[in-house]
Amino acid sequence: MSNNADGLADLHWMFDMLHHIDVGLVVLDSSYQVQLWNSFMENHSGVSSSIAKEQSLLALYPELDTGWLRKKLDNVFCLKTPIFVSWEQRPFLFPFKSYRPITGIADKMYQNVAIRPLSSPDGSIKQVCLVVYDVTDVATNKMALSAANHKLQRLSQALSK
Amino acid sequence: MSTRVLICDDSKLARKQLARVLPADWDVEVEFAEDGQDALDILSSSAFDLLFLDLNMPVKDGYETLEALQSFEQAPAVIVVSGDVQPKAIQRVKDMGAIAFHKKPASSEELRSLLLSLGLMTDGDDKESKPTIAAPTAAEQFTLNDCLQEVSNVAMGRAASVLADMLNVFIKLPVPTVNILEVGELQMALDYSVKEDSCSAVSQGFVGSGIAFETLLIFSDSSFPDMAKLLGVTEEITRELETELLMDVSSILVGPFMAAIGKQLNIDFSHSHPMLLGQHVKIADLINVKKATWKRTLAVEIVYEVENYQISCDLMLLFTEDSVPTLENLLSFLVEEDE
C-alpha cells in the first residue's frame, strides 16, 4: 500500500520522465487548447510550456489552422482510435530545425506524428495526445537511397544505348 | 408444446454460443443451419416458430434469406443476430420483416429479456430445468480458425458501424476467411484478390501479450478517385495526396477494427507507425518469396467494399507462427467464457 506522499513522489518522477523523454508530447482538449507541452516541444519550438498552455494549438501555429489538421483531430475524437501522419505524406507538422544543424544533411526536422485519443476515467474521450517523433535520419537516408537508385538507373540506361 | 427454434449462422462457434445462451427454463427444440440457403431448405420442409439469423454468410446472406422468407406461407418470426451494428443495417432488416435485432455476441440476460419482451417465452417458475444444450465436451472443441473467424467477424461489424456513422455510407460486410498460408500461397492469395495490375499497400505492426501480427491494407489503384470522394477531398490527385489518402483510409479502416479485436481478446496492442510498402507496384513485389524469412503465417483476410463507391480494398491480418499457440489459448478462453 502506498500512502499519499509515495503517490506524489511517483507522480513527480513520472512527470519528469514524460517531460524529458526525447519525443514531442502535446495534449489538446476538444477545443484544441494545449494542456501539456513537454520539454522536447519547448526546446525545439522556443515556446515555453506556460505560454503554450494558455492558447489553442491553431493560434500557436497559425499555419496549422487548416481544415486538414482539424479533420484529423476531430476524427480521433469521433473514432476513438489513433490516426497517424507519416513524413512521407507531410515532411513535418511543426517547423523545427534539425537536431544536428552542423553535420546533418537536412535543415528541417522530419516528423512522424501519432494522434492518440486519451480516455478519461469515465471512458469518454475528452483529450487527444500528439506524439511527435524525429525521423530526420530515416527520411534523409531513404531519400538519398532513392536518389542514388535513380541515378544508377539513368546510368545503366545510358550505357545500354 | 415446445418452441421450435432454428439457428442460422455460418460460424460453428457462433451457432454453439447462441444455443448455449438460450434461457435454460425455455422449452425449446433447437436445430442449426449453416447458411441462408440451408435455413430456407430446412424451413420449407418443416415449420419453425423462431429463426435466429446471422447477416454475413456465404451462399445466401441474411438479407437474401429475409427476402426469400417473405414469400413463405408459414414463415417463422426472425431475430437477426449479427456483429454488424450499422444503423442502416438494423433499419434494413426491420424493413424486411425481422421482428428484432440483437448484437453479437449475445449474452444470456439480454437475450432472455428480449424474448420476454417479444412474448416468445413466458417467465418460467424457475423450475429445476434441464438445459437443452449440454455444455461442450472436449470433443466439441472449436478449431482456431472458427474462433478467429468469428472474432474477426464481430470486430468487422463494430468497425463498420463506426465507419458508417462517420462517413455516412453503408459498408458491405463480407465473411472473413482464415487460412494458414505458406509464403508462396500468400503471394497467390494476394494476386487473386487484387485483379488489377498495380496496387498500393500500407503495413502496420502490432504486438501484445505474446501475439505479433502485421496488418496489410491493399488498395487497387483504381480506388483512388472514389477514396478522395469519400473523404471529401476535391483537389487533383497528386502522388502526395495519394499517400495522404492511403494513410487516412488505413487509419480509419484498421483503427476501429483493431480496437474491436483488442477488446475481445482483452489485449491493449502496441502498434507501429504505418509504413507505406509501395505505391503502384505489382503484388508480386510486395511479398518477396525469395527474401522472406518466415515460412508460414496465419492469415485473416477481409475484403472491404463500400456501397455506391468503386472502392475495393483488402485487409490482411498476418500472424507470426509463434503467436499461434498463444492465440489458441486466448481464444479457447473466449469460447468458455460465455457462461
Short mmCIF file of N, CA, C and O in Angstrom, two decimals, chain B residues 186-227:
data_model
loop_
_atom_site.label_atom_id
_atom_site.label_comp_id
_atom_site.label_asym_id
_atom_site.label_seq_id
_atom_site.Cartn_x
_atom_site.Cartn_y
_atom_site.Cartn_z
N LEU B 186 0.62 -17.13 -49.93
CA LEU B 186 0.18 -15.78 -49.59
C LEU B 186 0.26 -14.90 -50.83
O LEU B 186 -0.66 -14.14 -51.13
N GLN B 187 1.35 -15.07 -51.55
CA GLN B 187 1.51 -14.27 -52.76
C GLN B 187 0.39 -14.57 -53.75
O GLN B 187 -0.17 -13.66 -54.36
N MET B 188 0.06 -15.86 -53.87
CA MET B 188 -1.02 -16.23 -54.79
C MET B 188 -2.35 -15.67 -54.33
O MET B 188 -3.14 -15.17 -55.12
N ALA B 189 -2.57 -15.73 -53.02
CA ALA B 189 -3.83 -15.21 -52.47
C ALA B 189 -3.95 -13.72 -52.76
O ALA B 189 -5.01 -13.22 -53.13
N LEU B 190 -2.84 -13.01 -52.60
CA LEU B 190 -2.83 -11.57 -52.86
C LEU B 190 -3.06 -11.30 -54.34
O LEU B 190 -3.82 -10.43 -54.72
N ASP B 191 -2.40 -12.09 -55.18
CA ASP B 191 -2.58 -11.95 -56.63
C ASP B 191 -4.03 -12.10 -57.01
O ASP B 191 -4.56 -11.38 -57.83
N TYR B 192 -4.66 -13.07 -56.38
CA TYR B 192 -6.03 -13.38 -56.73
C TYR B 192 -6.97 -12.27 -56.28
O TYR B 192 -7.93 -11.92 -56.96
N SER B 193 -6.68 -11.70 -55.10
CA SER B 193 -7.63 -10.73 -54.54
C SER B 193 -7.54 -9.37 -55.25
O SER B 193 -8.52 -8.65 -55.32
N VAL B 194 -6.37 -9.02 -55.73
CA VAL B 194 -6.25 -7.76 -56.45
C VAL B 194 -6.08 -8.08 -57.92
O VAL B 194 -5.04 -8.54 -58.34
N LYS B 195 -7.14 -7.90 -58.67
CA LYS B 195 -7.11 -8.39 -60.04
C LYS B 195 -6.39 -7.44 -60.99
O LYS B 195 -5.93 -7.83 -62.04
N GLU B 196 -6.29 -6.18 -60.59
CA GLU B 196 -5.62 -5.24 -61.48
C GLU B 196 -4.12 -5.39 -61.39
O GLU B 196 -3.59 -6.11 -60.57
N ASP B 197 -3.46 -4.66 -62.27
CA ASP B 197 -2.02 -4.81 -62.34
C ASP B 197 -1.30 -4.16 -61.19
O ASP B 197 -0.32 -4.66 -60.69
N SER B 198 -1.78 -2.99 -60.78
CA SER B 198 -1.00 -2.31 -59.77
C SER B 198 -1.83 -1.97 -58.55
O SER B 198 -3.04 -1.83 -58.61
N CYS B 199 -1.14 -1.88 -57.42
CA CYS B 199 -1.84 -1.60 -56.18
C CYS B 199 -0.93 -0.81 -55.26
O CYS B 199 0.24 -0.60 -55.56
N SER B 200 -1.47 -0.35 -54.17
CA SER B 200 -0.68 0.35 -53.16
C SER B 200 -0.98 -0.31 -51.83
O SER B 200 -2.09 -0.77 -51.62
N ALA B 201 0.00 -0.33 -50.95
CA ALA B 201 -0.22 -1.03 -49.70
C ALA B 201 0.37 -0.29 -48.51
O ALA B 201 1.37 0.41 -48.64
N VAL B 202 -0.32 -0.43 -47.39
CA VAL B 202 0.17 0.16 -46.14
C VAL B 202 0.26 -0.96 -45.12
O VAL B 202 -0.65 -1.77 -45.00
N SER B 203 1.37 -1.02 -44.41
CA SER B 203 1.54 -2.08 -43.42
C SER B 203 1.69 -1.46 -42.04
O SER B 203 2.24 -0.38 -41.89
N GLN B 204 1.18 -2.15 -41.03
CA GLN B 204 1.33 -1.68 -39.67
C GLN B 204 1.56 -2.89 -38.77
O GLN B 204 0.90 -3.91 -38.94
N GLY B 205 2.51 -2.79 -37.87
CA GLY B 205 2.82 -3.92 -37.00
C GLY B 205 2.12 -3.79 -35.65
O GLY B 205 1.95 -2.68 -35.15
N PHE B 206 1.69 -4.92 -35.11
CA PHE B 206 1.02 -4.92 -33.81
C PHE B 206 1.65 -5.99 -32.93
O PHE B 206 2.00 -7.05 -33.42
N VAL B 207 1.78 -5.72 -31.64
CA VAL B 207 2.30 -6.75 -30.75
C VAL B 207 1.71 -6.56 -29.36
O VAL B 207 1.43 -5.44 -28.93
N GLY B 208 1.46 -7.67 -28.68
CA GLY B 208 0.94 -7.59 -27.32
C GLY B 208 0.65 -8.97 -26.77
O GLY B 208 0.19 -9.84 -27.51
N SER B 209 0.96 -9.19 -25.51
CA SER B 209 0.68 -10.47 -24.83
C SER B 209 1.14 -11.69 -25.62
O SER B 209 0.46 -12.71 -25.65
N GLY B 210 2.29 -11.59 -26.25
CA GLY B 210 2.83 -12.76 -26.94
C GLY B 210 2.21 -13.02 -28.30
O GLY B 210 2.42 -14.06 -28.89
N ILE B 211 1.42 -12.05 -28.78
CA ILE B 211 0.85 -12.20 -30.11
C ILE B 211 1.40 -11.08 -30.99
O ILE B 211 1.36 -9.92 -30.60
N ALA B 212 1.95 -11.47 -32.14
CA ALA B 212 2.50 -10.46 -33.05
C ALA B 212 1.91 -10.65 -34.43
O ALA B 212 1.79 -11.78 -34.90
N PHE B 213 1.49 -9.56 -35.03
CA PHE B 213 0.99 -9.67 -36.40
C PHE B 213 1.13 -8.35 -37.13
O PHE B 213 1.43 -7.32 -36.54
N GLU B 214 0.96 -8.45 -38.42
CA GLU B 214 1.04 -7.27 -39.27
C GLU B 214 -0.30 -7.10 -39.96
O GLU B 214 -0.89 -8.08 -40.40
N THR B 215 -0.78 -5.88 -40.04
CA THR B 215 -1.95 -5.68 -40.88
C THR B 215 -1.46 -5.12 -42.20
O THR B 215 -0.58 -4.27 -42.24
N LEU B 216 -2.01 -5.65 -43.26
CA LEU B 216 -1.62 -5.22 -44.59
C LEU B 216 -2.89 -4.77 -45.29
O LEU B 216 -3.84 -5.54 -45.41
N LEU B 217 -2.91 -3.50 -45.66
CA LEU B 217 -4.10 -2.99 -46.32
C LEU B 217 -3.71 -2.71 -47.77
O LEU B 217 -2.80 -1.94 -48.04
N ILE B 218 -4.40 -3.39 -48.68
CA ILE B 218 -4.01 -3.30 -50.09
C ILE B 218 -5.14 -2.69 -50.91
O ILE B 218 -6.27 -3.18 -50.87
N PHE B 219 -4.84 -1.63 -51.60
CA PHE B 219 -5.85 -0.98 -52.44
C PHE B 219 -5.49 -1.20 -53.89
O PHE B 219 -4.33 -1.08 -54.27
N SER B 220 -6.48 -1.45 -54.72
CA SER B 220 -6.18 -1.40 -56.14
C SER B 220 -6.16 0.08 -56.51
O SER B 220 -6.92 0.88 -55.96
N ASP B 221 -5.27 0.46 -57.41
CA ASP B 221 -5.06 1.88 -57.71
C ASP B 221 -6.29 2.55 -58.32
O ASP B 221 -6.41 3.76 -58.30
N SER B 222 -7.22 1.73 -58.81
CA SER B 222 -8.42 2.34 -59.40
C SER B 222 -9.35 2.89 -58.33
O SER B 222 -10.34 3.55 -58.62
N SER B 223 -9.03 2.60 -57.05
CA SER B 223 -9.90 3.08 -55.96
C SER B 223 -9.66 4.54 -55.60
O SER B 223 -10.47 5.13 -54.88
N PHE B 224 -8.55 5.12 -56.05
CA PHE B 224 -8.20 6.46 -55.58
C PHE B 224 -9.25 7.55 -55.79
O PHE B 224 -9.58 8.27 -54.86
N PRO B 225 -9.80 7.66 -57.02
CA PRO B 225 -10.76 8.76 -57.21
C PRO B 225 -11.94 8.68 -56.24
O PRO B 225 -12.33 9.70 -55.65
N ASP B 226 -12.44 7.46 -56.02
CA ASP B 226 -13.58 7.35 -55.11
C ASP B 226 -13.19 7.48 -53.65
O ASP B 226 -13.99 7.89 -52.81
N MET B 227 -11.95 7.13 -53.34
CA MET B 227 -11.47 7.32 -51.98
C MET B 227 -11.46 8.81 -51.65
O MET B 227 -11.84 9.23 -50.56
#
